[in-house]
Amino acid sequence: MAETGEEETASPEASGFSDLSDSEFLEFLDLDDESSASVSKPGPSELPEKDGKSVSLQNWKRGLDVSSPMERFHLKYLYVTDLSTQNWCELQMAFEKELPDFLTPEKAAVLDTGASIHLARELELHDLVTVPITTKEDNWAVKFLNMLSMIPTLQSEGCIREFPVFGEVEGVFLVGVIDELHYTAKGELELAELKTRRRPMLPLEAQKKKDCFQVRLYKFIFDAMVQGKVTPEILIHHTKLCPDKPLGPSVLRHARQGGFSVKSLGDLMELVFLSLTLSDLPVIDILKIEYIHQETATALGTEIVAFEEKEMRDKVQHYMAYWMGHREPQGVDVEEAWKCRTCNYADICEWRKGSGVLSSTMEPQTKKAK
DNA sequence: ATTGCTCAAGGG
């Protein structure tokens, strides 16, 4: 299985030895956080609100007019986990998108351990090969090549891990990765999502809710893909990929080694589309979440999740209304205010002050005029 | 140039 490795082409003096060998195994995935230091924040802080008149003088160049979060954050698409984070707390997710996140070391360590466990599981099934890439086209090409190698495995009822999914949902393009797909003894296609936990305890209800939402969304997107609803045109429209842009040499080499004679990204997209729709892949029958303890790998619990498409779609629609700029972001309900205790943005968040608890107790007798 | 723009999930 191929894994993309970023290559610095921007700095001319580093052109010599920056290549990663394309057969390098990924032994350490520790991403250096130093790159986040150079994030330039497009200051959304100083928008002059003026007097409410529509600022729609069409030829004002800069986006002074109101824009959706998708535009403000310069997003062409969202990750599935963006929406599950949004399920946890919409405001926290919004803060994370606009401020470079400052994870505490403890939190980072838990995430890191989780990532390692997931990587170890993936390595049980196949080796990883690093393919140097320089463009987003290369990156998607590698993703497609991985899919092309996994689909036949799935078709012959094998087990695959880290399967990419993408598609348009409620007008917004979503990109994600399914942990694992396999068939049960009864021949049903089962999605298995692994969640590792720092403490050997069952997850709280709020955690389960979020995880259930995540796997339902995966099924929704995967099903749409095998049903031919996700076309190359839709993909290109949202991602602005250039199907004719030449692919990097390492990607082309990797494709050839995989037995795919493709010249362009467009070729690959067609191939993936055909493979997805002509392989007789079923929709996902069963959604399963497994919780295990990080340190001991002890099983903590297994959830079989009902699809409940209607509820899931209503939720997505509500979330997308935020992303499209149709409504303001919301914080958690009072009964979930405990989430704020571990939130990095609690001190700059205005939600708790303005919501429920106070406003109801602060107007005691104004209504009792009889 | 008026310039540009994404590896997803990782856990609570």
Coordinates of C-alpha atoms (C1' of nucleotides) in Angstrom, one line a residue:
Chain A
M1 CA 0.0 0.0 0.0
A2 CA 1.3 3.4 -0.8
E3 CA 1.6 6.3 1.5
T4 CA 2.3 9.8 0.3
G5 CA 5.4 11.6 1.5
E6 CA 5.6 15.3 1.1
E7 CA 8.5 16.7 -0.6
E8 CA 9.8 20.2 -0.3
T9 CA 10.1 21.7 -3.8
A10 CA 9.6 25.2 -2.7
S11 CA 13.1 25.7 -1.4
P12 CA 15.6 25.6 -4.3
E13 CA 18.6 24.7 -2.3
A14 CA 17.1 21.6 -0.9
S15 CA 16.6 20.0 -4.2
G16 CA 19.4 17.5 -3.8
F17 CA 18.6 14.9 -1.2
S18 CA 15.1 15.6 -0.3
D19 CA 13.8 12.6 -2.1
L20 CA 12.4 9.8 -0.1
S21 CA 13.1 6.5 -1.6
D22 CA 9.8 5.1 -2.9
S23 CA 10.4 1.8 -1.2
E24 CA 10.9 3.3 2.2
F25 CA 8.8 1.7 4.9
L26 CA 7.1 3.9 7.3
E27 CA 8.6 3.1 10.6
F28 CA 7.9 6.4 12.3
L29 CA 4.9 8.5 11.6
D30 CA 5.6 11.2 14.2
L31 CA 4.7 14.3 12.3
D32 CA 6.8 17.2 13.2
D33 CA 4.6 19.9 14.5
E34 CA 7.0 22.6 13.5
S35 CA 5.2 23.2 10.3
S36 CA 2.2 24.6 12.1
A37 CA 4.3 27.5 13.3
S38 CA 4.3 29.0 9.8
V39 CA 0.5 29.0 9.5
S40 CA -0.5 32.4 8.4
K41 CA -3.9 33.2 9.7
P42 CA -6.0 35.1 7.3
G43 CA -7.2 37.7 9.8
P44 CA -10.9 37.4 10.0
S45 CA -10.9 39.5 13.1
E46 CA -11.2 42.9 11.6
L47 CA -14.2 43.0 9.4
P48 CA -15.8 46.4 9.6
E49 CA -19.5 45.6 10.1
K50 CA -20.6 49.0 8.9
D51 CA -24.3 49.8 9.3
G52 CA -25.9 46.7 8.0
K53 CA -26.3 48.0 4.5
S54 CA -25.6 45.2 2.1
V55 CA -22.0 45.6 1.1
S56 CA -22.7 44.0 -2.2
L57 CA -20.9 46.4 -4.5
Q58 CA -19.9 43.5 -6.6
N59 CA -16.5 44.7 -7.6
W60 CA -15.0 45.1 -4.2
K61 CA -12.1 42.9 -4.6
R62 CA -11.5 41.6 -1.1
G63 CA -14.1 39.5 0.7
L64 CA -15.4 42.2 2.9
D65 CA -18.9 41.0 2.3
V66 CA -20.2 38.2 4.6
S67 CA -18.9 34.8 3.6
S68 CA -19.6 31.3 4.7
P69 CA -17.1 29.4 6.9
M70 CA -16.2 27.3 3.9
E71 CA -15.0 30.5 2.2
R72 CA -13.5 32.1 5.2
F73 CA -11.4 29.1 6.0
H74 CA -10.6 28.6 2.3
L75 CA -12.0 25.1 2.4
K76 CA -13.0 23.2 -0.8
Y77 CA -14.1 20.2 1.2
L78 CA -14.4 18.8 4.7
Y79 CA -13.2 15.7 6.4
V80 CA -15.7 13.3 7.8
T81 CA -14.0 13.8 11.2
D82 CA -14.7 17.5 10.9
L83 CA -18.4 16.6 11.1
S84 CA -18.0 14.2 14.0
T85 CA -16.0 16.8 15.9
Q86 CA -18.8 19.2 15.1
N87 CA -21.1 16.6 16.7
W88 CA -19.0 16.9 19.8
C89 CA -19.1 20.7 19.9
E90 CA -19.7 22.9 16.9
L91 CA -18.0 25.9 18.4
Q92 CA -14.9 24.0 19.4
M93 CA -14.6 22.6 15.9
A94 CA -14.9 26.1 14.5
F95 CA -12.2 27.4 16.8
E96 CA -10.0 24.6 15.8
K97 CA -10.4 25.5 12.2
E98 CA -9.5 29.1 12.5
L99 CA -6.8 29.0 15.2
P100 CA -3.8 26.8 14.9
D101 CA -4.6 24.2 17.6
F102 CA -2.5 24.0 20.6
L103 CA -2.8 20.5 21.9
T104 CA -1.6 19.8 25.4
P105 CA 1.2 17.2 25.5
E106 CA -1.0 14.7 27.3
K107 CA -3.8 15.0 24.7
A108 CA -1.2 14.8 21.9
A109 CA 0.2 11.6 23.4
V110 CA -3.2 10.0 23.6
L111 CA -3.8 10.8 19.9
D112 CA -0.4 9.6 19.0
T113 CA -0.8 6.3 20.7
G114 CA -4.1 5.9 19.0
A115 CA -2.6 6.6 15.6
S116 CA 0.2 4.1 16.3
I117 CA -2.3 1.4 17.1
H118 CA -4.2 2.0 14.0
L119 CA -1.0 2.0 11.9
A120 CA 0.0 -1.3 13.5
R121 CA -3.3 -2.8 12.5
E122 CA -2.9 -1.6 9.0
L123 CA 0.5 -3.1 8.7
E124 CA -0.9 -6.5 9.6
L125 CA -2.5 -6.5 6.2
H126 CA 0.1 -4.9 3.9
D127 CA 3.4 -3.1 3.9
L128 CA 3.5 0.6 3.4
V129 CA 5.5 2.2 0.7
T130 CA 6.2 5.9 0.7
V131 CA 5.6 7.7 -2.6
P132 CA 7.1 11.2 -2.8
I133 CA 4.6 13.7 -4.0
T134 CA 4.6 17.4 -4.8
T135 CA 1.1 18.2 -5.9
K136 CA -2.4 17.5 -4.7
E137 CA -3.0 15.7 -8.0
D138 CA -0.2 13.3 -7.0
N139 CA -1.8 12.9 -3.6
W140 CA -5.1 11.9 -5.1
A141 CA -3.5 9.7 -7.6
V142 CA -1.9 7.7 -4.8
K143 CA -5.2 7.5 -3.1
F144 CA -6.8 6.1 -6.2
L145 CA -4.0 3.6 -6.7
N146 CA -4.6 2.3 -3.2
M147 CA -8.3 2.0 -3.9
L148 CA -7.6 0.1 -7.1
S149 CA -5.6 -2.4 -5.2
M150 CA -8.1 -2.8 -2.4
I151 CA -11.3 -3.1 -4.5
P152 CA -10.4 -6.6 -5.9
T153 CA -9.6 -7.7 -2.4
L154 CA -13.0 -6.6 -1.2
Q155 CA -14.6 -8.2 -4.2
S156 CA -13.1 -11.5 -3.3
E157 CA -14.4 -11.1 0.2
G158 CA -11.1 -10.2 1.8
C159 CA -10.4 -7.7 4.5
I160 CA -9.2 -4.2 3.8
R161 CA -8.1 -1.3 6.0
E162 CA -7.9 2.5 5.5
F163 CA -10.3 2.6 2.5
P164 CA -10.7 6.2 1.2
V165 CA -14.2 7.5 0.7
F166 CA -15.4 10.8 -0.7
G167 CA -18.6 12.3 -2.1
E168 CA -21.0 15.2 -2.0
V169 CA -23.3 15.4 0.9
E170 CA -25.9 18.2 1.3
G171 CA -23.9 20.4 -1.2
V172 CA -20.5 20.0 0.6
F173 CA -17.8 17.6 -0.5
L174 CA -16.6 15.2 2.2
V175 CA -13.4 13.2 2.3
G176 CA -12.7 10.4 4.8
V177 CA -11.1 7.0 5.4
I178 CA -12.9 3.9 6.6
D179 CA -10.9 2.0 9.2
E180 CA -11.8 -1.5 8.1
L181 CA -14.2 -3.4 5.8
H182 CA -14.7 -7.2 5.9
Y183 CA -17.3 -9.8 5.5
T184 CA -19.0 -11.6 8.4
A185 CA -19.5 -15.3 8.5
K186 CA -23.0 -14.7 7.1
G187 CA -21.4 -12.9 4.1
E188 CA -22.5 -9.4 5.1
L189 CA -20.3 -6.5 4.5
E190 CA -19.3 -5.0 7.8
L191 CA -17.6 -1.7 8.6
A192 CA -15.4 -1.9 11.7
E193 CA -14.3 1.2 13.4
L194 CA -11.6 0.9 16.1
K195 CA -11.5 3.4 18.9
T196 CA -8.7 3.3 21.4
R197 CA -9.1 4.8 24.8
R198 CA -6.6 6.0 27.4
R199 CA -8.5 4.7 30.3
P200 CA -10.1 1.3 30.6
M201 CA -13.6 2.5 30.7
L202 CA -16.6 2.4 28.4
P203 CA -17.2 5.7 26.5
L204 CA -19.7 8.2 27.7
E205 CA -22.9 8.5 25.8
A206 CA -21.7 11.7 24.1
Q207 CA -18.7 9.9 22.8
K208 CA -20.8 7.0 21.5
K209 CA -23.1 9.4 19.7
K210 CA -20.3 11.0 17.9
D211 CA -18.7 7.7 16.9
C212 CA -22.0 6.4 15.7
F213 CA -22.5 9.5 13.6
Q214 CA -19.1 9.0 12.1
V215 CA -19.7 5.4 10.9
R216 CA -23.1 6.2 9.6
L217 CA -21.6 9.0 7.5
Y218 CA -19.0 6.5 6.2
K219 CA -21.7 4.1 5.1
F220 CA -23.6 6.9 3.5
I221 CA -20.7 8.0 1.4
F222 CA -19.4 4.5 0.6
D223 CA -22.8 3.3 -0.5
A224 CA -23.1 6.4 -2.8
M225 CA -19.7 5.5 -4.3
V226 CA -20.5 1.9 -5.2
Q227 CA -23.9 3.1 -6.6
G228 CA -22.2 5.3 -9.0
K229 CA -23.4 8.5 -7.5
V230 CA -19.9 9.9 -7.1
T231 CA -18.7 10.8 -10.5
P232 CA -15.3 12.1 -11.6
E233 CA -17.1 15.3 -12.6
I234 CA -18.4 15.9 -9.1
L235 CA -15.0 15.1 -7.7
I236 CA -13.3 17.6 -10.0
H237 CA -15.9 20.2 -9.5
H238 CA -15.3 20.3 -5.7
T239 CA -11.6 19.6 -5.4
K240 CA -10.6 21.6 -8.4
L241 CA -8.2 18.9 -9.4
C242 CA -6.6 19.1 -12.8
P243 CA -7.2 15.7 -14.5
D244 CA -4.7 16.5 -17.2
K245 CA -1.9 17.8 -15.1
P246 CA 1.1 15.5 -15.5
L247 CA 1.6 13.1 -12.6
G248 CA 4.9 13.0 -10.8
P249 CA 7.5 10.4 -11.9
S250 CA 7.3 8.5 -8.6
V251 CA 3.6 8.2 -8.9
L252 CA 3.8 7.1 -12.5
R253 CA 6.4 4.5 -11.5
H254 CA 4.2 3.3 -8.7
A255 CA 1.2 3.0 -11.0
R256 CA 3.2 1.0 -13.5
Q257 CA 4.5 -1.3 -10.8
G258 CA 0.9 -1.9 -9.7
G259 CA 0.1 -2.9 -13.3
F260 CA -2.0 0.2 -14.1
S261 CA -1.3 1.8 -17.4
V262 CA -2.5 5.3 -16.8
K263 CA -1.1 8.6 -18.0
S264 CA -3.1 11.1 -16.1
L265 CA -5.1 11.7 -13.1
G266 CA -8.2 11.7 -15.3
D267 CA -7.4 8.2 -16.4
L268 CA -7.1 7.1 -12.8
M269 CA -10.4 8.7 -11.8
E270 CA -12.2 6.9 -14.6
L271 CA -10.6 3.6 -13.6
V272 CA -11.6 4.0 -10.0
F273 CA -15.1 5.0 -11.0
L274 CA -15.5 1.9 -13.2
S275 CA -13.9 -0.4 -10.6
L276 CA -16.2 0.9 -7.9
T277 CA -19.4 0.5 -9.9
L278 CA -18.6 -2.6 -11.9
S279 CA -17.2 -4.8 -9.2
D280 CA -20.6 -5.8 -7.8
L281 CA -19.7 -4.4 -4.4
P282 CA -22.5 -4.4 -2.0
V283 CA -23.6 -1.6 0.3
I284 CA -22.5 -1.8 3.9
D285 CA -24.7 -4.1 5.9
I286 CA -23.3 -3.7 9.4
L287 CA -21.7 -0.9 11.3
K288 CA -19.5 -1.9 14.2
I289 CA -17.4 0.1 16.7
E290 CA -14.9 -1.5 18.9
Y291 CA -13.5 0.2 21.9
I292 CA -10.2 -1.0 23.3
H293 CA -7.9 0.1 26.0
Q294 CA -4.7 1.7 24.6
E295 CA -2.2 0.3 27.1
T296 CA -3.5 -3.2 27.5
A297 CA -5.4 -3.7 24.3
T298 CA -8.3 -5.0 26.4
A299 CA -11.6 -4.9 24.7
L300 CA -13.9 -2.5 26.5
G301 CA -17.0 -2.8 24.4
T302 CA -18.6 -3.3 21.0
E303 CA -21.4 -1.3 19.5
I304 CA -23.5 -2.4 16.6
V305 CA -24.9 0.7 15.1
A306 CA -28.2 1.1 13.3
F307 CA -27.9 3.2 10.2
E308 CA -30.9 5.5 10.9
E309 CA -30.4 7.3 7.7
K310 CA -33.1 10.0 8.2
E311 CA -31.7 11.2 11.5
M312 CA -28.2 11.1 10.2
R313 CA -29.2 13.2 7.1
D314 CA -31.1 15.7 9.2
K315 CA -28.0 16.1 11.4
V316 CA -25.7 16.6 8.4
Q317 CA -28.1 19.1 6.9
H318 CA -28.0 21.1 10.1
Y319 CA -24.2 20.9 10.2
M320 CA -23.9 22.0 6.6
A321 CA -26.2 25.0 7.3
Y322 CA -23.4 26.3 9.5
W323 CA -20.7 25.6 6.8
M324 CA -22.7 27.3 4.1
G325 CA -23.1 30.4 6.3
H326 CA -26.9 29.9 6.8
R327 CA -26.6 30.1 10.6
E328 CA -24.2 30.9 13.4
P329 CA -22.2 28.1 15.2
Q330 CA -23.7 26.7 18.4
G331 CA -22.0 25.4 21.6
V332 CA -23.1 22.5 23.6
D333 CA -26.3 22.2 25.6
V334 CA -26.2 22.9 29.3
E335 CA -26.3 19.2 30.2
E336 CA -23.1 18.7 28.2
A337 CA -21.3 21.7 29.6
W338 CA -18.8 19.3 31.2
K339 CA -17.2 19.2 27.8
C340 CA -16.0 22.7 28.3
R341 CA -13.8 21.5 31.1
T342 CA -11.3 20.0 28.7
C343 CA -11.7 22.5 25.9
N344 CA -8.8 24.6 24.9
Y345 CA -11.0 27.5 23.9
A346 CA -13.2 27.7 27.0
D347 CA -11.7 31.0 28.1
I348 CA -12.4 32.8 24.8
C349 CA -15.7 31.1 24.1
E350 CA -18.8 33.2 24.7
W351 CA -21.3 30.4 24.5
R352 CA -21.8 29.5 28.1
K353 CA -22.3 33.1 29.2
G354 CA -25.1 33.7 26.7
S355 CA -26.9 30.4 26.9
G356 CA -29.6 28.7 28.9
V357 CA -28.5 28.7 32.5
L358 CA -28.1 32.4 33.0
S359 CA -30.7 33.9 30.8
S360 CA -33.4 31.8 32.4
T361 CA -32.5 32.8 35.9
M362 CA -31.7 36.4 35.2
E363 CA -35.2 37.5 34.4
P364 CA -37.0 36.5 37.6
Q365 CA -40.4 38.3 37.7
T366 CA -40.8 40.3 34.5
K367 CA -43.5 38.0 33.3
K368 CA -45.6 38.0 36.4
A369 CA -47.6 41.1 35.7
K370 CA -51.1 40.1 36.5
Chain B
dA1 C1' -0.9 39.2 -10.7
dT2 C1' -5.9 41.3 -8.0
dT3 C1' -1.6 36.1 -7.1
dG4 C1' -2.4 30.7 -3.0
dC5 C1' -4.8 27.0 -0.3
dT6 C1' -5.9 20.5 2.3
dC7 C1' -2.9 13.3 4.0
dA8 C1' -7.5 12.1 7.6
dA9 C1' -7.8 10.5 11.8
dG10 C1' -6.0 10.5 16.2
dG11 C1' -9.4 11.0 21.8
dG12 C1' -12.5 13.4 25.1

